[in-house]
Amino acid sequence: MQRRLRAAHRLKWYNICMDLIAPFDPWKNKYCTCPDKFSLSAYTGCAHNCLYCYATSYIRNFSCPRPKKDFIKRLEKEVKKIPKNSIITIANSSDPYQPLEKKYKLARKMFLLLKNYQLKINIVTKSILILRDIDVLKDLKNIVVNFTFTCMDKQLAQKLEPGRRESPLEKLKAISTLSKHIPVAARFDPLIYPLNTKNIKETVKALSNSGVRQIITSTYKTKPDNFKRMCEAFPEYTSLWKDLYMIKGERKGGYNYLAAQLREKLIGEVKEAADTVKLKFSSCREGFSGINTVSCDGSSLFITS
């Protein structure tokens, strides 16, 4: 009976009819531990061109980003339909602070609009361009920033994310600046064995020193297109990855995962490092929610109301 009531509640919640603002994971993937929330993006596609990106497999011309037509005008109408205190994630695949934002400033205009509503704003980005808008963001009533951080190695970072030019040190400085005004969670992901899994303790410690309050992590999961890009960029690991993902790995929800034992080991190392520096911790879509201390999207950092 309780399960039916919860399902009915979600169905009613998801039936809010909108175009820009969409329910996050309406099918409720069993590995997702996020609370009910909405998803919003000013852009379609992303210019970061991260080799490991999964969105390229289901969004057409993803690597050719473009602003959504009449975005602010349409958003003005849709945001009025959102229940108070709802969580809106901006954005789950198309970074709101990708290079297009320098020209169109749609993220800034969006936040200037959203500050007039009683909502919980969850920003996901890997760009230091977000610093431009601190003046607006710190005035939002309830906000959390999830800053994606892949590794400490400058050359590896630029190889994995060829559309980004900031160094890991510049990202850490940006997180430090943000954290003085806004709660920040670090998305230390994806964990790509063995590229960025050799210095987990050092990475988590650096993120802690920069002022983050939570570490969120997950392992790299392959789709045909991102796996091709990874193997082309790192041919020396092609055989290893084929063995780990295609032979020894697990198939879940259209993705190839590492075997559970190896995933649990890597996730456990991040958890141990987070515990050492007394940070909140969560793994994302790994099936190990039992070791999470909070939800996997930084929502525990919102001001309770």
Short mmCIF file of C-alpha atoms in Angstrom, two decimals:
data_model
loop_
_atom_site.label_atom_id
_atom_site.label_comp_id
_atom_site.label_asym_id
_atom_site.label_seq_id
_atom_site.Cartn_x
_atom_site.Cartn_y
_atom_site.Cartn_z
CA MET A 1 0.00 0.00 0.00
CA GLN A 2 2.76 2.47 0.94
CA ARG A 3 4.58 1.71 -2.30
CA ARG A 4 1.41 2.47 -4.27
CA LEU A 5 0.94 5.75 -2.43
CA ARG A 6 4.52 6.79 -3.14
CA ALA A 7 4.11 5.87 -6.81
CA ALA A 8 0.85 7.85 -7.00
CA HIS A 9 2.55 10.85 -5.40
CA ARG A 10 5.38 10.74 -7.94
CA LEU A 11 2.93 10.40 -10.83
CA LYS A 12 0.99 13.47 -9.67
CA TRP A 13 4.22 15.41 -9.16
CA TYR A 14 5.58 14.47 -12.57
CA ASN A 15 2.33 15.39 -14.35
CA ILE A 16 3.15 19.10 -14.18
CA CYS A 17 3.10 19.88 -17.90
CA MET A 18 6.09 21.95 -19.02
CA ASP A 19 8.59 22.13 -21.84
CA LEU A 20 11.82 23.50 -20.35
CA ILE A 21 11.52 22.28 -16.78
CA ALA A 22 11.35 18.49 -16.74
CA PRO A 23 11.18 15.84 -14.01
CA PHE A 24 14.55 14.34 -13.18
CA ASP A 25 14.63 10.59 -13.77
CA PRO A 26 10.84 10.06 -14.00
CA TRP A 27 11.43 6.31 -14.40
CA LYS A 28 13.17 6.26 -11.01
CA ASN A 29 16.28 4.22 -11.78
CA LYS A 30 16.76 1.80 -8.89
CA TYR A 31 20.36 2.94 -8.44
CA CYS A 32 19.39 6.60 -8.08
CA THR A 33 19.15 7.88 -4.51
CA CYS A 34 18.22 11.47 -5.42
CA PRO A 35 15.07 13.04 -3.98
CA ASP A 36 12.29 14.08 -6.37
CA LYS A 37 13.42 17.13 -8.32
CA PHE A 38 13.26 18.95 -11.63
CA SER A 39 15.91 19.46 -14.30
CA LEU A 40 16.51 22.65 -16.28
CA SER A 41 19.06 23.76 -18.87
CA ALA A 42 19.45 26.93 -20.90
CA TYR A 43 21.42 25.10 -23.58
CA THR A 44 21.12 21.94 -25.63
CA GLY A 45 24.45 20.16 -25.89
CA CYS A 46 27.80 21.05 -24.36
CA ALA A 47 31.15 22.33 -25.61
CA HIS A 48 33.31 20.79 -22.90
CA ASN A 49 33.66 17.69 -25.12
CA CYS A 50 34.53 15.44 -22.19
CA LEU A 51 35.67 12.08 -23.53
CA TYR A 52 33.70 10.17 -20.89
CA CYS A 53 30.41 12.03 -21.46
CA TYR A 54 27.32 9.79 -21.63
CA ALA A 55 24.92 12.45 -22.97
CA THR A 56 26.40 12.30 -26.47
CA SER A 57 24.72 8.91 -26.88
CA TYR A 58 21.17 10.23 -26.61
CA ILE A 59 21.18 13.98 -27.40
CA ARG A 60 21.54 14.73 -31.08
CA ASN A 61 24.51 16.92 -32.06
CA PHE A 62 25.43 17.18 -28.41
CA SER A 63 28.93 18.46 -29.17
CA CYS A 64 27.43 21.39 -31.14
CA PRO A 65 25.76 23.31 -28.31
CA ARG A 66 23.07 25.92 -28.90
CA PRO A 67 20.89 28.13 -26.71
CA LYS A 68 17.24 27.19 -26.33
CA LYS A 69 14.93 29.48 -28.26
CA ASP A 70 13.18 32.20 -26.23
CA PHE A 71 14.56 30.55 -23.11
CA ILE A 72 13.93 33.31 -20.57
CA LYS A 73 10.50 34.18 -21.94
CA ARG A 74 9.40 30.55 -21.72
CA LEU A 75 10.99 30.08 -18.31
CA GLU A 76 9.04 33.05 -16.92
CA LYS A 77 5.82 31.15 -17.64
CA GLU A 78 6.94 27.69 -16.52
CA VAL A 79 8.58 28.57 -13.21
CA LYS A 80 5.23 29.75 -11.86
CA LYS A 81 3.96 26.15 -12.06
CA ILE A 82 6.69 24.73 -9.81
CA PRO A 83 5.63 23.91 -6.22
CA LYS A 84 7.40 25.94 -3.54
CA ASN A 85 10.62 24.45 -2.14
CA SER A 86 11.05 22.16 -5.16
CA ILE A 87 14.61 21.27 -6.13
CA ILE A 88 15.70 22.32 -9.62
CA THR A 89 19.01 20.95 -10.90
CA ILE A 90 20.85 23.15 -13.41
CA ALA A 91 21.99 21.26 -15.39
CA ASN A 92 22.41 17.51 -15.49
CA SER A 93 24.17 17.23 -18.85
CA SER A 94 24.66 20.65 -20.49
CA ASP A 95 26.89 22.76 -18.26
CA PRO A 96 25.21 26.13 -17.56
CA TYR A 97 28.66 27.76 -17.60
CA GLN A 98 30.01 26.40 -20.85
CA PRO A 99 31.66 28.85 -23.30
CA LEU A 100 28.33 29.88 -24.91
CA GLU A 101 27.38 31.49 -21.61
CA LYS A 102 30.00 34.21 -22.13
CA LYS A 103 28.00 35.42 -25.13
CA TYR A 104 24.38 34.74 -24.21
CA LYS A 105 24.47 35.08 -20.40
CA LEU A 106 21.37 32.89 -20.15
CA ALA A 107 22.48 31.33 -16.86
CA ARG A 108 22.88 34.73 -15.27
CA LYS A 109 19.47 35.87 -16.55
CA MET A 110 17.96 32.60 -15.37
CA PHE A 111 19.28 33.02 -11.82
CA LEU A 112 18.13 36.64 -11.70
CA LEU A 113 14.65 35.30 -12.50
CA LEU A 114 14.74 32.32 -10.14
CA LYS A 115 15.82 34.43 -7.16
CA ASN A 116 12.24 35.71 -7.04
CA TYR A 117 10.86 32.24 -6.27
CA GLN A 118 11.04 29.98 -3.24
CA LEU A 119 12.98 27.14 -4.83
CA LYS A 120 16.05 25.04 -4.07
CA ILE A 121 18.63 25.59 -6.80
CA ASN A 122 21.19 22.83 -7.38
CA ILE A 123 23.89 23.89 -9.87
CA VAL A 124 26.15 21.31 -11.54
CA THR A 125 29.20 22.72 -13.31
CA LYS A 126 32.90 22.19 -13.93
CA SER A 127 33.63 25.75 -15.11
CA ILE A 128 35.21 28.62 -13.22
CA LEU A 129 33.00 30.97 -15.25
CA ILE A 130 30.51 30.52 -12.40
CA LEU A 131 32.60 33.01 -10.41
CA ARG A 132 31.29 35.77 -12.67
CA ASP A 133 27.85 35.38 -11.10
CA ILE A 134 28.68 35.17 -7.40
CA ASP A 135 26.91 38.49 -6.87
CA VAL A 136 23.64 36.94 -8.09
CA LEU A 137 24.08 33.40 -6.75
CA LYS A 138 24.79 34.40 -3.16
CA ASP A 139 21.44 36.22 -3.09
CA LEU A 140 19.46 33.11 -3.98
CA LYS A 141 17.43 31.91 -1.01
CA ASN A 142 18.55 28.26 -1.14
CA ILE A 143 21.41 27.15 -3.36
CA VAL A 144 24.05 24.41 -3.61
CA VAL A 145 26.83 24.11 -6.20
CA ASN A 146 28.08 20.69 -7.30
CA PHE A 147 31.51 21.30 -8.83
CA THR A 148 32.85 18.44 -10.95
CA PHE A 149 36.53 17.71 -10.39
CA THR A 150 38.16 14.82 -12.23
CA CYS A 151 41.83 14.82 -11.25
CA MET A 152 44.80 16.80 -9.95
CA ASP A 153 46.97 16.20 -13.03
CA LYS A 154 46.79 19.15 -15.44
CA GLN A 155 47.72 17.21 -18.58
CA LEU A 156 45.32 14.37 -17.81
CA ALA A 157 42.51 16.81 -17.03
CA GLN A 158 42.92 18.62 -20.36
CA LYS A 159 43.09 15.33 -22.23
CA LEU A 160 39.88 14.07 -20.61
CA GLU A 161 38.09 17.40 -21.03
CA PRO A 162 39.52 18.99 -24.20
CA GLY A 163 36.89 21.75 -24.23
CA ARG A 164 38.09 23.05 -20.85
CA ARG A 165 41.25 25.04 -20.37
CA GLU A 166 41.24 25.66 -16.62
CA SER A 167 43.86 23.76 -14.66
CA PRO A 168 42.94 21.70 -11.59
CA LEU A 169 44.60 24.38 -9.45
CA GLU A 170 42.39 27.06 -10.99
CA LYS A 171 39.35 24.90 -10.28
CA LEU A 172 40.39 24.47 -6.65
CA LYS A 173 40.81 28.22 -6.31
CA ALA A 174 37.34 28.72 -7.82
CA ILE A 175 35.84 26.23 -5.36
CA SER A 176 37.58 28.05 -2.51
CA THR A 177 36.06 31.37 -3.60
CA LEU A 178 32.61 29.87 -4.09
CA SER A 179 32.62 28.06 -0.76
CA LYS A 180 32.99 31.34 1.10
CA HIS A 181 29.51 32.31 -0.11
CA ILE A 182 27.67 29.12 -1.14
CA PRO A 183 27.62 25.48 0.05
CA VAL A 184 29.74 23.43 -2.38
CA ALA A 185 29.83 19.69 -2.98
CA ALA A 186 32.57 18.19 -5.13
CA ARG A 187 31.71 15.59 -7.73
CA PHE A 188 34.93 13.58 -7.83
CA ASP A 189 33.92 11.66 -10.91
CA PRO A 190 34.06 9.69 -12.97
CA LEU A 191 36.60 7.39 -11.39
CA ILE A 192 38.42 6.04 -14.45
CA TYR A 193 40.59 3.09 -13.47
CA PRO A 194 43.55 3.47 -13.50
CA LEU A 195 43.82 7.05 -14.84
CA ASN A 196 42.65 9.07 -11.84
CA THR A 197 42.44 6.43 -9.11
CA LYS A 198 46.08 6.41 -7.99
CA ASN A 199 45.94 9.53 -5.81
CA ILE A 200 42.45 9.41 -4.33
CA LYS A 201 43.51 10.54 -0.84
CA GLU A 202 45.43 13.53 -2.16
CA THR A 203 42.54 14.60 -4.39
CA VAL A 204 39.96 14.37 -1.62
CA LYS A 205 42.25 16.25 0.78
CA ALA A 206 42.76 19.05 -1.76
CA LEU A 207 39.00 19.33 -2.26
CA SER A 208 38.47 19.41 1.49
CA ASN A 209 41.06 22.17 1.88
CA SER A 210 39.22 24.18 -0.78
CA GLY A 211 36.10 24.27 1.36
CA VAL A 212 33.77 21.61 -0.04
CA ARG A 213 31.31 20.04 2.40
CA GLN A 214 30.56 16.80 0.55
CA ILE A 215 32.30 14.37 -1.78
CA ILE A 216 30.16 12.67 -4.44
CA THR A 217 31.72 9.97 -6.55
CA SER A 218 30.94 7.41 -9.24
CA THR A 219 32.84 5.19 -11.64
CA TYR A 220 33.13 5.65 -15.38
CA LYS A 221 30.43 3.71 -17.23
CA THR A 222 30.80 2.99 -20.91
CA LYS A 223 28.50 3.66 -23.84
CA PRO A 224 29.75 2.81 -27.36
CA ASP A 225 30.56 6.40 -28.31
CA ASN A 226 32.34 7.47 -25.13
CA PHE A 227 34.26 4.18 -25.01
CA LYS A 228 35.49 4.79 -28.55
CA ARG A 229 36.70 8.26 -27.60
CA MET A 230 38.46 6.98 -24.50
CA CYS A 231 40.24 4.21 -26.37
CA GLU A 232 41.35 6.60 -29.13
CA ALA A 233 42.78 9.00 -26.56
CA PHE A 234 44.36 6.28 -24.39
CA PRO A 235 45.18 3.34 -26.71
CA GLU A 236 47.55 1.88 -24.12
CA TYR A 237 44.54 1.07 -21.92
CA THR A 238 42.22 -0.30 -24.61
CA SER A 239 42.91 -3.96 -23.86
CA LEU A 240 42.59 -3.45 -20.11
CA TRP A 241 39.29 -1.58 -20.41
CA LYS A 242 37.83 -4.13 -22.82
CA ASP A 243 38.66 -6.84 -20.31
CA LEU A 244 37.33 -4.89 -17.31
CA TYR A 245 34.14 -3.64 -18.93
CA MET A 246 33.22 -6.04 -21.73
CA ILE A 247 34.38 -9.35 -20.25
CA LYS A 248 34.51 -8.99 -16.45
CA GLY A 249 32.11 -6.06 -16.13
CA GLU A 250 28.34 -5.83 -15.63
CA ARG A 251 25.61 -4.61 -17.96
CA LYS A 252 23.14 -2.30 -16.21
CA GLY A 253 20.56 0.04 -17.69
CA GLY A 254 22.25 0.34 -21.07
CA TYR A 255 25.73 0.93 -19.61
CA ASN A 256 28.75 -1.28 -19.07
CA TYR A 257 29.92 -1.07 -15.44
CA LEU A 258 33.10 -2.33 -13.85
CA ALA A 259 32.63 -5.52 -11.85
CA ALA A 260 31.03 -4.88 -8.46
CA GLN A 261 34.13 -5.89 -6.50
CA LEU A 262 36.39 -3.37 -8.25
CA ARG A 263 33.74 -0.62 -8.08
CA GLU A 264 33.25 -1.24 -4.39
CA LYS A 265 36.99 -1.03 -3.81
CA LEU A 266 37.34 2.29 -5.63
CA ILE A 267 34.23 3.81 -4.06
CA GLY A 268 35.41 2.56 -0.66
CA GLU A 269 38.75 4.34 -1.06
CA VAL A 270 36.97 7.64 -1.72
CA LYS A 271 34.68 7.03 1.25
CA GLU A 272 37.64 6.35 3.53
CA ALA A 273 39.39 9.50 2.33
CA ALA A 274 36.23 11.56 2.88
CA ASP A 275 35.80 10.13 6.37
CA THR A 276 39.39 11.02 7.22
CA VAL A 277 38.77 14.72 6.51
CA LYS A 278 35.25 14.55 7.98
CA LEU A 279 33.31 15.27 4.79
CA LYS A 280 29.82 14.06 3.94
CA PHE A 281 29.98 11.28 1.36
CA SER A 282 27.84 9.66 -1.30
CA SER A 283 28.28 7.39 -4.28
CA CYS A 284 26.05 7.94 -7.31
CA ARG A 285 24.22 5.15 -9.17
CA GLU A 286 26.57 2.43 -8.03
CA GLY A 287 24.28 0.24 -5.95
CA PHE A 288 26.24 0.97 -2.76
CA SER A 289 23.84 3.45 -1.17
CA GLY A 290 24.33 1.73 2.19
CA ILE A 291 27.70 3.46 2.61
CA ASN A 292 26.34 6.91 1.73
CA THR A 293 26.05 9.34 4.61
CA VAL A 294 23.74 11.68 2.62
CA SER A 295 21.95 11.77 -0.75
CA CYS A 296 24.07 11.77 -3.88
CA ASP A 297 23.19 15.22 -5.28
CA GLY A 298 24.29 17.60 -2.55
CA SER A 299 20.68 18.26 -1.50
CA SER A 300 21.53 17.71 2.17
CA LEU A 301 23.39 21.02 2.01
CA PHE A 302 20.20 22.99 1.40
CA ILE A 303 18.84 25.07 4.24
CA THR A 304 16.00 23.09 5.75
CA SER A 305 12.62 24.76 5.70
#
